[in-house]
Amino acid sequence: MKNMNNMMKQMQKMQKQMQEAQEELKEKTVETTSGGGAVKIVASGDKRIVDIEIDEEVVDPEDVDMLQDLILAAINEVMGKVDELVEQDMGKFTKGMNLPPGMF
């Protein structure tokens, strides 16, 4: 019974640490650019886009498709970086658990 109590305490401690780590992720950001820096996207660790900067030189009313492609490329890349950040920060809790991708 003592082992069970110790295990429960350890689980509660780990759960608290995971919650703290998830809160810290909200404060962290990653950024990326596309089009040689023409579009910059910043995202938080909880997968929220927090800033978009677009160089006015790429805003061509006759080539909106290119701007859309640059934005999509930057968003997709920054989301990949967020996934890496989450894995780096939360991986210590899930090490060896073989959880499916995107669990956090």
PDB file of N, CA and C in Angstrom:
ATOM      1  N   MET A   1       0.815  -1.192   0.000  1.00  0.00           N
ATOM      2  CA  MET A   1       0.000   0.000   0.000  1.00  0.00           C
ATOM      3  C   MET A   1       0.865   1.264   0.000  1.00  0.00           C
ATOM      4  N   LYS A   2       2.006   1.177   0.707  1.00  0.00           N
ATOM      5  CA  LYS A   2       2.917   2.315   0.759  1.00  0.00           C
ATOM      6  C   LYS A   2       3.457   2.648  -0.635  1.00  0.00           C
ATOM      7  N   ASN A   3       3.781   1.594  -1.406  1.00  0.00           N
ATOM      8  CA  ASN A   3       4.255   1.803  -2.780  1.00  0.00           C
ATOM      9  C   ASN A   3       3.201   2.484  -3.635  1.00  0.00           C
ATOM     10  N   MET A   4       1.946   2.133  -3.430  1.00  0.00           N
ATOM     11  CA  MET A   4       0.858   2.740  -4.193  1.00  0.00           C
ATOM     12  C   MET A   4       0.739   4.228  -3.866  1.00  0.00           C
ATOM     13  N   ASN A   5       0.862   4.558  -2.590  1.00  0.00           N
ATOM     14  CA  ASN A   5       0.808   5.963  -2.174  1.00  0.00           C
ATOM     15  C   ASN A   5       1.967   6.757  -2.765  1.00  0.00           C
ATOM     16  N   ASN A   6       3.159   6.167  -2.748  1.00  0.00           N
ATOM     17  CA  ASN A   6       4.321   6.825  -3.336  1.00  0.00           C
ATOM     18  C   ASN A   6       4.129   7.031  -4.839  1.00  0.00           C
ATOM     19  N   MET A   7       3.596   6.038  -5.509  1.00  0.00           N
ATOM     20  CA  MET A   7       3.357   6.142  -6.944  1.00  0.00           C
ATOM     21  C   MET A   7       2.329   7.229  -7.241  1.00  0.00           C
ATOM     22  N   MET A   8       1.285   7.310  -6.436  1.00  0.00           N
ATOM     23  CA  MET A   8       0.261   8.347  -6.628  1.00  0.00           C
ATOM     24  C   MET A   8       0.860   9.739  -6.420  1.00  0.00           C
ATOM     25  N   LYS A   9       1.709   9.895  -5.432  1.00  0.00           N
ATOM     26  CA  LYS A   9       2.364  11.176  -5.183  1.00  0.00           C
ATOM     27  C   LYS A   9       3.257  11.557  -6.356  1.00  0.00           C
ATOM     28  N   GLN A  10       3.979  10.581  -6.883  1.00  0.00           N
ATOM     29  CA  GLN A  10       4.844  10.840  -8.029  1.00  0.00           C
ATOM     30  C   GLN A  10       4.019  11.248  -9.254  1.00  0.00           C
ATOM     31  N   MET A  11       2.898  10.589  -9.463  1.00  0.00           N
ATOM     32  CA  MET A  11       2.025  10.912 -10.595  1.00  0.00           C
ATOM     33  C   MET A  11       1.461  12.327 -10.448  1.00  0.00           C
ATOM     34  N   GLN A  12       1.054  12.687  -9.244  1.00  0.00           N
ATOM     35  CA  GLN A  12       0.529  14.029  -9.010  1.00  0.00           C
ATOM     36  C   GLN A  12       1.608  15.079  -9.232  1.00  0.00           C
ATOM     37  N   LYS A  13       2.816  14.785  -8.791  1.00  0.00           N
ATOM     38  CA  LYS A  13       3.935  15.708  -8.990  1.00  0.00           C
ATOM     39  C   LYS A  13       4.218  15.880 -10.479  1.00  0.00           C
ATOM     40  N   MET A  14       4.244  14.773 -11.216  1.00  0.00           N
ATOM     41  CA  MET A  14       4.492  14.837 -12.650  1.00  0.00           C
ATOM     42  C   MET A  14       3.375  15.598 -13.355  1.00  0.00           C
ATOM     43  N   GLN A  15       2.144  15.386 -12.957  1.00  0.00           N
ATOM     44  CA  GLN A  15       1.019  16.091 -13.563  1.00  0.00           C
ATOM     45  C   GLN A  15       1.152  17.600 -13.340  1.00  0.00           C
ATOM     46  N   LYS A  16       1.547  17.991 -12.145  1.00  0.00           N
ATOM     47  CA  LYS A  16       1.729  19.410 -11.854  1.00  0.00           C
ATOM     48  C   LYS A  16       2.859  19.980 -12.708  1.00  0.00           C
ATOM     49  N   GLN A  17       3.954  19.242 -12.838  1.00  0.00           N
ATOM     50  CA  GLN A  17       5.073  19.697 -13.656  1.00  0.00           C
ATOM     51  C   GLN A  17       4.669  19.830 -15.127  1.00  0.00           C
ATOM     52  N   MET A  18       3.853  18.905 -15.606  1.00  0.00           N
ATOM     53  CA  MET A  18       3.380  18.970 -16.993  1.00  0.00           C
ATOM     54  C   MET A  18       2.504  20.198 -17.198  1.00  0.00           C
ATOM     55  N   GLN A  19       1.632  20.485 -16.248  1.00  0.00           N
ATOM     56  CA  GLN A  19       0.775  21.668 -16.355  1.00  0.00           C
ATOM     57  C   GLN A  19       1.613  22.946 -16.360  1.00  0.00           C
ATOM     58  N   GLU A  20       2.631  22.982 -15.518  1.00  0.00           N
ATOM     59  CA  GLU A  20       3.516  24.143 -15.486  1.00  0.00           C
ATOM     60  C   GLU A  20       4.263  24.294 -16.814  1.00  0.00           C
ATOM     61  N   ALA A  21       4.720  23.191 -17.358  1.00  0.00           N
ATOM     62  CA  ALA A  21       5.436  23.229 -18.635  1.00  0.00           C
ATOM     63  C   ALA A  21       4.521  23.699 -19.757  1.00  0.00           C
ATOM     64  N   GLN A  22       3.267  23.273 -19.745  1.00  0.00           N
ATOM     65  CA  GLN A  22       2.314  23.718 -20.762  1.00  0.00           C
ATOM     66  C   GLN A  22       2.047  25.212 -20.637  1.00  0.00           C
ATOM     67  N   GLU A  23       1.972  25.719 -19.423  1.00  0.00           N
ATOM     68  CA  GLU A  23       1.783  27.159 -19.219  1.00  0.00           C
ATOM     69  C   GLU A  23       2.999  27.932 -19.724  1.00  0.00           C
ATOM     70  N   GLU A  24       4.188  27.400 -19.477  1.00  0.00           N
ATOM     71  CA  GLU A  24       5.411  28.047 -19.951  1.00  0.00           C
ATOM     72  C   GLU A  24       5.462  28.075 -21.471  1.00  0.00           C
ATOM     73  N   LEU A  25       4.948  27.036 -22.115  1.00  0.00           N
ATOM     74  CA  LEU A  25       4.936  26.992 -23.580  1.00  0.00           C
ATOM     75  C   LEU A  25       4.131  28.141 -24.169  1.00  0.00           C
ATOM     76  N   LYS A  26       3.075  28.551 -23.484  1.00  0.00           N
ATOM     77  CA  LYS A  26       2.244  29.658 -23.977  1.00  0.00           C
ATOM     78  C   LYS A  26       3.047  30.952 -24.081  1.00  0.00           C
ATOM     79  N   GLU A  27       4.082  31.071 -23.256  1.00  0.00           N
ATOM     80  CA  GLU A  27       4.897  32.274 -23.232  1.00  0.00           C
ATOM     81  C   GLU A  27       6.043  32.234 -24.246  1.00  0.00           C
ATOM     82  N   LYS A  28       6.383  31.049 -24.723  1.00  0.00           N
ATOM     83  CA  LYS A  28       7.480  30.909 -25.679  1.00  0.00           C
ATOM     84  C   LYS A  28       6.968  31.143 -27.092  1.00  0.00           C
ATOM     85  N   THR A  29       7.850  31.658 -27.941  1.00  0.00           N
ATOM     86  CA  THR A  29       7.472  31.875 -29.331  1.00  0.00           C
ATOM     87  C   THR A  29       8.546  31.334 -30.265  1.00  0.00           C
ATOM     88  N   VAL A  30       8.113  31.018 -31.464  1.00  0.00           N
ATOM     89  CA  VAL A  30       9.019  30.668 -32.555  1.00  0.00           C
ATOM     90  C   VAL A  30       8.606  31.506 -33.747  1.00  0.00           C
ATOM     91  N   GLU A  31       9.548  31.731 -34.644  1.00  0.00           N
ATOM     92  CA  GLU A  31       9.216  32.518 -35.829  1.00  0.00           C
ATOM     93  C   GLU A  31       9.893  31.941 -37.055  1.00  0.00           C
ATOM     94  N   THR A  32       9.333  32.285 -38.183  1.00  0.00           N
ATOM     95  CA  THR A  32       9.915  31.863 -39.441  1.00  0.00           C
ATOM     96  C   THR A  32       9.572  32.901 -40.499  1.00  0.00           C
ATOM     97  N   THR A  33      10.276  32.829 -41.604  1.00  0.00           N
ATOM     98  CA  THR A  33      10.013  33.733 -42.720  1.00  0.00           C
ATOM     99  C   THR A  33       9.891  32.920 -44.000  1.00  0.00           C
ATOM    100  N   SER A  34       9.292  33.548 -44.988  1.00  0.00           N
ATOM    101  CA  SER A  34       9.260  32.960 -46.328  1.00  0.00           C
ATOM    102  C   SER A  34       9.494  34.084 -47.330  1.00  0.00           C
ATOM    103  N   GLY A  35       9.805  33.688 -48.538  1.00  0.00           N
ATOM    104  CA  GLY A  35      10.052  34.688 -49.576  1.00  0.00           C
ATOM    105  C   GLY A  35      11.249  35.564 -49.267  1.00  0.00           C
ATOM    106  N   GLY A  36      12.292  34.967 -48.670  1.00  0.00           N
ATOM    107  CA  GLY A  36      13.487  35.739 -48.354  1.00  0.00           C
ATOM    108  C   GLY A  36      13.244  36.806 -47.300  1.00  0.00           C
ATOM    109  N   GLY A  37      12.292  36.563 -46.427  1.00  0.00           N
ATOM    110  CA  GLY A  37      11.984  37.510 -45.355  1.00  0.00           C
ATOM    111  C   GLY A  37      10.804  38.403 -45.659  1.00  0.00           C
ATOM    112  N   ALA A  38      10.163  38.198 -46.803  1.00  0.00           N
ATOM    113  CA  ALA A  38       9.025  39.040 -47.180  1.00  0.00           C
ATOM    114  C   ALA A  38       7.823  38.836 -46.266  1.00  0.00           C
ATOM    115  N   VAL A  39       7.680  37.624 -45.747  1.00  0.00           N
ATOM    116  CA  VAL A  39       6.592  37.311 -44.821  1.00  0.00           C
ATOM    117  C   VAL A  39       7.206  36.678 -43.579  1.00  0.00           C
ATOM    118  N   LYS A  40       6.862  37.240 -42.421  1.00  0.00           N
ATOM    119  CA  LYS A  40       7.348  36.692 -41.154  1.00  0.00           C
ATOM    120  C   LYS A  40       6.143  36.332 -40.295  1.00  0.00           C
ATOM    121  N   ILE A  41       6.181  35.116 -39.735  1.00  0.00           N
ATOM    122  CA  ILE A  41       5.109  34.633 -38.868  1.00  0.00           C
ATOM    123  C   ILE A  41       5.710  34.276 -37.515  1.00  0.00           C
ATOM    124  N   VAL A  42       5.035  34.702 -36.437  1.00  0.00           N
ATOM    125  CA  VAL A  42       5.447  34.351 -35.083  1.00  0.00           C
ATOM    126  C   VAL A  42       4.292  33.586 -34.446  1.00  0.00           C
ATOM    127  N   ALA A  43       4.609  32.447 -33.828  1.00  0.00           N
ATOM    128  CA  ALA A  43       3.589  31.633 -33.170  1.00  0.00           C
ATOM    129  C   ALA A  43       4.038  31.319 -31.750  1.00  0.00           C
ATOM    130  N   SER A  44       3.048  31.156 -30.879  1.00  0.00           N
ATOM    131  CA  SER A  44       3.343  30.788 -29.492  1.00  0.00           C
ATOM    132  C   SER A  44       3.401  29.274 -29.371  1.00  0.00           C
ATOM    133  N   GLY A  45       3.902  28.811 -28.245  1.00  0.00           N
ATOM    134  CA  GLY A  45       4.035  27.391 -27.997  1.00  0.00           C
ATOM    135  C   GLY A  45       2.723  26.652 -27.883  1.00  0.00           C
ATOM    136  N   ASP A  46       1.618  27.383 -27.775  1.00  0.00           N
ATOM    137  CA  ASP A  46       0.313  26.723 -27.751  1.00  0.00           C
ATOM    138  C   ASP A  46      -0.397  26.854 -29.107  1.00  0.00           C
ATOM    139  N   LYS A  47       0.421  27.008 -30.156  1.00  0.00           N
ATOM    140  CA  LYS A  47      -0.025  26.991 -31.553  1.00  0.00           C
ATOM    141  C   LYS A  47      -0.967  28.131 -31.909  1.00  0.00           C
ATOM    142  N   ARG A  48      -0.681  29.313 -31.383  1.00  0.00           N
ATOM    143  CA  ARG A  48      -1.439  30.499 -31.754  1.00  0.00           C
ATOM    144  C   ARG A  48      -0.531  31.421 -32.549  1.00  0.00           C
ATOM    145  N   ILE A  49      -1.026  31.924 -33.667  1.00  0.00           N
ATOM    146  CA  ILE A  49      -0.271  32.910 -34.436  1.00  0.00           C
ATOM    147  C   ILE A  49      -0.381  34.221 -33.671  1.00  0.00           C
ATOM    148  N   VAL A  50       0.771  34.788 -33.287  1.00  0.00           N
ATOM    149  CA  VAL A  50       0.740  36.012 -32.484  1.00  0.00           C
ATOM    150  C   VAL A  50       1.187  37.241 -33.264  1.00  0.00           C
ATOM    151  N   ASP A  51       1.814  37.034 -34.427  1.00  0.00           N
ATOM    152  CA  ASP A  51       2.233  38.178 -35.227  1.00  0.00           C
ATOM    153  C   ASP A  51       2.472  37.741 -36.665  1.00  0.00           C
ATOM    154  N   ILE A  52       2.094  38.621 -37.565  1.00  0.00           N
ATOM    155  CA  ILE A  52       2.376  38.439 -38.991  1.00  0.00           C
ATOM    156  C   ILE A  52       2.908  39.766 -39.509  1.00  0.00           C
ATOM    157  N   GLU A  53       4.053  39.716 -40.163  1.00  0.00           N
ATOM    158  CA  GLU A  53       4.610  40.906 -40.797  1.00  0.00           C
ATOM    159  C   GLU A  53       4.773  40.615 -42.279  1.00  0.00           C
ATOM    160  N   ILE A  54       4.283  41.527 -43.101  1.00  0.00           N
ATOM    161  CA  ILE A  54       4.368  41.372 -44.553  1.00  0.00           C
ATOM    162  C   ILE A  54       5.067  42.598 -45.120  1.00  0.00           C
ATOM    163  N   ASP A  55       6.157  42.363 -45.837  1.00  0.00           N
ATOM    164  CA  ASP A  55       6.885  43.446 -46.487  1.00  0.00           C
ATOM    165  C   ASP A  55       5.974  44.038 -47.565  1.00  0.00           C
ATOM    166  N   GLU A  56       5.802  45.331 -47.527  1.00  0.00           N
ATOM    167  CA  GLU A  56       4.874  45.972 -48.469  1.00  0.00           C
ATOM    168  C   GLU A  56       5.262  45.765 -49.931  1.00  0.00           C
ATOM    169  N   GLU A  57       6.517  45.435 -50.186  1.00  0.00           N
ATOM    170  CA  GLU A  57       6.956  45.199 -51.566  1.00  0.00           C
ATOM    171  C   GLU A  57       6.316  43.958 -52.181  1.00  0.00           C
ATOM    172  N   VAL A  58       5.859  43.009 -51.359  1.00  0.00           N
ATOM    173  CA  VAL A  58       5.249  41.803 -51.916  1.00  0.00           C
ATOM    174  C   VAL A  58       3.727  41.919 -52.016  1.00  0.00           C
ATOM    175  N   VAL A  59       3.196  43.052 -51.636  1.00  0.00           N
ATOM    176  CA  VAL A  59       1.751  43.255 -51.744  1.00  0.00           C
ATOM    177  C   VAL A  59       1.468  43.818 -53.139  1.00  0.00           C
ATOM    178  N   ASP A  60       1.216  42.903 -54.056  1.00  0.00           N
ATOM    179  CA  ASP A  60       0.927  43.255 -55.444  1.00  0.00           C
ATOM    180  C   ASP A  60      -0.505  42.836 -55.736  1.00  0.00           C
ATOM    181  N   PRO A  61      -1.406  43.802 -55.921  1.00  0.00           N
ATOM    182  CA  PRO A  61      -2.813  43.463 -56.151  1.00  0.00           C
ATOM    183  C   PRO A  61      -3.029  42.543 -57.362  1.00  0.00           C
ATOM    184  N   GLU A  62      -2.052  42.513 -58.257  1.00  0.00           N
ATOM    185  CA  GLU A  62      -2.198  41.675 -59.440  1.00  0.00           C
ATOM    186  C   GLU A  62      -1.586  40.278 -59.236  1.00  0.00           C
ATOM    187  N   ASP A  63      -0.976  40.048 -58.070  1.00  0.00           N
ATOM    188  CA  ASP A  63      -0.381  38.743 -57.801  1.00  0.00           C
ATOM    189  C   ASP A  63      -0.676  38.318 -56.360  1.00  0.00           C
ATOM    190  N   VAL A  64      -1.933  38.296 -56.026  1.00  0.00           N
ATOM    191  CA  VAL A  64      -2.365  37.908 -54.682  1.00  0.00           C
ATOM    192  C   VAL A  64      -2.007  36.453 -54.413  1.00  0.00           C
ATOM    193  N   ASP A  65      -2.020  35.608 -55.437  1.00  0.00           N
ATOM    194  CA  ASP A  65      -1.691  34.188 -55.261  1.00  0.00           C
ATOM    195  C   ASP A  65      -0.301  33.998 -54.656  1.00  0.00           C
ATOM    196  N   MET A  66       0.664  34.791 -55.111  1.00  0.00           N
ATOM    197  CA  MET A  66       2.019  34.658 -54.590  1.00  0.00           C
ATOM    198  C   MET A  66       2.048  35.002 -53.095  1.00  0.00           C
ATOM    199  N   LEU A  67       1.384  36.070 -52.705  1.00  0.00           N
ATOM    200  CA  LEU A  67       1.346  36.470 -51.303  1.00  0.00           C
ATOM    201  C   LEU A  67       0.681  35.392 -50.455  1.00  0.00           C
ATOM    202  N   GLN A  68      -0.392  34.833 -50.959  1.00  0.00           N
ATOM    203  CA  GLN A  68      -1.067  33.754 -50.229  1.00  0.00           C
ATOM    204  C   GLN A  68      -0.143  32.558 -50.058  1.00  0.00           C
ATOM    205  N   ASP A  69       0.592  32.214 -51.096  1.00  0.00           N
ATOM    206  CA  ASP A  69       1.528  31.093 -51.021  1.00  0.00           C
ATOM    207  C   ASP A  69       2.635  31.363 -49.997  1.00  0.00           C
ATOM    208  N   LEU A  70       3.146  32.593 -49.970  1.00  0.00           N
ATOM    209  CA  LEU A  70       4.184  32.948 -49.003  1.00  0.00           C
ATOM    210  C   LEU A  70       3.659  32.835 -47.576  1.00  0.00           C
ATOM    211  N   ILE A  71       2.432  33.290 -47.355  1.00  0.00           N
ATOM    212  CA  ILE A  71       1.838  33.224 -46.017  1.00  0.00           C
ATOM    213  C   ILE A  71       1.616  31.774 -45.605  1.00  0.00           C
ATOM    214  N   LEU A  72       1.068  30.972 -46.504  1.00  0.00           N
ATOM    215  CA  LEU A  72       0.850  29.556 -46.194  1.00  0.00           C
ATOM    216  C   LEU A  72       2.163  28.840 -45.881  1.00  0.00           C
ATOM    217  N   ALA A  73       3.177  29.104 -46.674  1.00  0.00           N
ATOM    218  CA  ALA A  73       4.476  28.453 -46.451  1.00  0.00           C
ATOM    219  C   ALA A  73       5.031  28.834 -45.078  1.00  0.00           C
ATOM    220  N   ALA A  74       4.932  30.110 -44.731  1.00  0.00           N
ATOM    221  CA  ALA A  74       5.457  30.556 -43.433  1.00  0.00           C
ATOM    222  C   ALA A  74       4.650  29.972 -42.284  1.00  0.00           C
ATOM    223  N   ILE A  75       3.338  29.919 -42.415  1.00  0.00           N
ATOM    224  CA  ILE A  75       2.505  29.354 -41.345  1.00  0.00           C
ATOM    225  C   ILE A  75       2.806  27.874 -41.156  1.00  0.00           C
ATOM    226  N   ASN A  76       2.886  27.134 -42.251  1.00  0.00           N
ATOM    227  CA  ASN A  76       3.181  25.703 -42.134  1.00  0.00           C
ATOM    228  C   ASN A  76       4.548  25.463 -41.495  1.00  0.00           C
ATOM    229  N   GLU A  77       5.522  26.274 -41.857  1.00  0.00           N
ATOM    230  CA  GLU A  77       6.856  26.103 -41.285  1.00  0.00           C
ATOM    231  C   GLU A  77       6.869  26.462 -39.799  1.00  0.00           C
ATOM    232  N   VAL A  78       6.196  27.548 -39.430  1.00  0.00           N
ATOM    233  CA  VAL A  78       6.202  27.943 -38.020  1.00  0.00           C
ATOM    234  C   VAL A  78       5.451  26.924 -37.164  1.00  0.00           C
ATOM    235  N   MET A  79       4.412  26.302 -37.695  1.00  0.00           N
ATOM    236  CA  MET A  79       3.701  25.264 -36.935  1.00  0.00           C
ATOM    237  C   MET A  79       4.601  24.044 -36.718  1.00  0.00           C
ATOM    238  N   GLY A  80       5.437  23.733 -37.699  1.00  0.00           N
ATOM    239  CA  GLY A  80       6.408  22.658 -37.525  1.00  0.00           C
ATOM    240  C   GLY A  80       7.403  22.993 -36.421  1.00  0.00           C
ATOM    241  N   LYS A  81       7.809  24.264 -36.365  1.00  0.00           N
ATOM    242  CA  LYS A  81       8.724  24.687 -35.312  1.00  0.00           C
ATOM    243  C   LYS A  81       8.046  24.636 -33.944  1.00  0.00           C
ATOM    244  N   VAL A  82       6.760  24.959 -33.885  1.00  0.00           N
ATOM    245  CA  VAL A  82       6.025  24.858 -32.615  1.00  0.00           C
ATOM    246  C   VAL A  82       5.988  23.397 -32.169  1.00  0.00           C
ATOM    247  N   ASP A  83       5.722  22.488 -33.104  1.00  0.00           N
ATOM    248  CA  ASP A  83       5.710  21.061 -32.763  1.00  0.00           C
ATOM    249  C   ASP A  83       7.060  20.632 -32.185  1.00  0.00           C
ATOM    250  N   GLU A  84       8.155  21.118 -32.777  1.00  0.00           N
ATOM    251  CA  GLU A  84       9.486  20.794 -32.277  1.00  0.00           C
ATOM    252  C   GLU A  84       9.686  21.352 -30.867  1.00  0.00           C
ATOM    253  N   LEU A  85       9.218  22.585 -30.639  1.00  0.00           N
ATOM    254  CA  LEU A  85       9.329  23.204 -29.324  1.00  0.00           C
ATOM    255  C   LEU A  85       8.551  22.415 -28.280  1.00  0.00           C
ATOM    256  N   VAL A  86       7.338  22.030 -28.637  1.00  0.00           N
ATOM    257  CA  VAL A  86       6.506  21.252 -27.705  1.00  0.00           C
ATOM    258  C   VAL A  86       7.166  19.916 -27.404  1.00  0.00           C
ATOM    259  N   GLU A  87       7.675  19.254 -28.421  1.00  0.00           N
ATOM    260  CA  GLU A  87       8.338  17.963 -28.217  1.00  0.00           C
ATOM    261  C   GLU A  87       9.561  18.119 -27.321  1.00  0.00           C
ATOM    262  N   GLN A  88      10.294  19.192 -27.540  1.00  0.00           N
ATOM    263  CA  GLN A  88      11.487  19.444 -26.735  1.00  0.00           C
ATOM    264  C   GLN A  88      11.099  19.677 -25.272  1.00  0.00           C
ATOM    265  N   ASP A  89      10.081  20.476 -25.024  1.00  0.00           N
ATOM    266  CA  ASP A  89       9.686  20.810 -23.652  1.00  0.00           C
ATOM    267  C   ASP A  89       8.880  19.707 -22.978  1.00  0.00           C
ATOM    268  N   MET A  90       7.998  19.058 -23.710  1.00  0.00           N
ATOM    269  CA  MET A  90       7.116  18.070 -23.103  1.00  0.00           C
ATOM    270  C   MET A  90       7.642  16.648 -23.254  1.00  0.00           C
ATOM    271  N   GLY A  91       8.614  16.445 -24.130  1.00  0.00           N
ATOM    272  CA  GLY A  91       9.149  15.112 -24.377  1.00  0.00           C
ATOM    273  C   GLY A  91       9.727  14.452 -23.142  1.00  0.00           C
ATOM    274  N   LYS A  92      10.214  15.262 -22.222  1.00  0.00           N
ATOM    275  CA  LYS A  92      10.792  14.684 -21.002  1.00  0.00           C
ATOM    276  C   LYS A  92       9.730  13.973 -20.167  1.00  0.00           C
ATOM    277  N   PHE A  93       8.464  14.365 -20.339  1.00  0.00           N
ATOM    278  CA  PHE A  93       7.386  13.725 -19.597  1.00  0.00           C
ATOM    279  C   PHE A  93       6.863  12.479 -20.304  1.00  0.00           C
ATOM    280  N   THR A  94       6.990  12.457 -21.623  1.00  0.00           N
ATOM    281  CA  THR A  94       6.412  11.361 -22.398  1.00  0.00           C
ATOM    282  C   THR A  94       7.459  10.360 -22.874  1.00  0.00           C
ATOM    283  N   LYS A  95       8.685  10.561 -22.492  1.00  0.00           N
ATOM    284  CA  LYS A  95       9.785   9.695 -22.924  1.00  0.00           C
ATOM    285  C   LYS A  95       9.452   8.229 -22.652  1.00  0.00           C
ATOM    286  N   GLY A  96       9.495   7.430 -23.691  1.00  0.00           N
ATOM    287  CA  GLY A  96       9.255   5.999 -23.553  1.00  0.00           C
ATOM    288  C   GLY A  96       7.789   5.607 -23.509  1.00  0.00           C
ATOM    289  N   MET A  97       6.877   6.574 -23.611  1.00  0.00           N
ATOM    290  CA  MET A  97       5.455   6.250 -23.538  1.00  0.00           C
ATOM    291  C   MET A  97       4.857   5.912 -24.892  1.00  0.00           C
ATOM    292  N   ASN A  98       5.560   6.267 -25.983  1.00  0.00           N
ATOM    293  CA  ASN A  98       5.097   5.961 -27.336  1.00  0.00           C
ATOM    294  C   ASN A  98       3.716   6.549 -27.614  1.00  0.00           C
ATOM    295  N   LEU A  99       3.544   7.847 -27.297  1.00  0.00           N
ATOM    296  CA  LEU A  99       2.274   8.530 -27.535  1.00  0.00           C
ATOM    297  C   LEU A  99       2.187   8.967 -28.988  1.00  0.00           C
ATOM    298  N   PRO A 100       0.991   9.064 -29.542  1.00  0.00           N
ATOM    299  CA  PRO A 100       0.855   9.515 -30.929  1.00  0.00           C
ATOM    300  C   PRO A 100       1.265  10.966 -31.077  1.00  0.00           C
ATOM    301  N   PRO A 101       1.747  11.361 -32.273  1.00  0.00           N
ATOM    302  CA  PRO A 101       2.155  12.747 -32.525  1.00  0.00           C
ATOM    303  C   PRO A 101       0.986  13.690 -32.279  1.00  0.00           C
ATOM    304  N   GLY A 102       1.313  14.892 -31.814  1.00  0.00           N
ATOM    305  CA  GLY A 102       0.284  15.896 -31.588  1.00  0.00           C
ATOM    306  C   GLY A 102      -0.468  15.750 -30.289  1.00  0.00           C
ATOM    307  N   MET A 103      -0.015  14.854 -29.438  1.00  0.00           N
ATOM    308  CA  MET A 103      -0.708  14.635 -28.172  1.00  0.00           C
ATOM    309  C   MET A 103      -0.694  15.886 -27.315  1.00  0.00           C
ATOM    310  N   PHE A 104       0.352  16.706 -27.428  1.00  0.00           N
ATOM    311  CA  PHE A 104       0.420  17.957 -26.675  1.00  0.00           C
ATOM    312  C   PHE A 104       0.283  19.072 -27.629  1.00  0.00           C
TER     313      PHE A 104
END
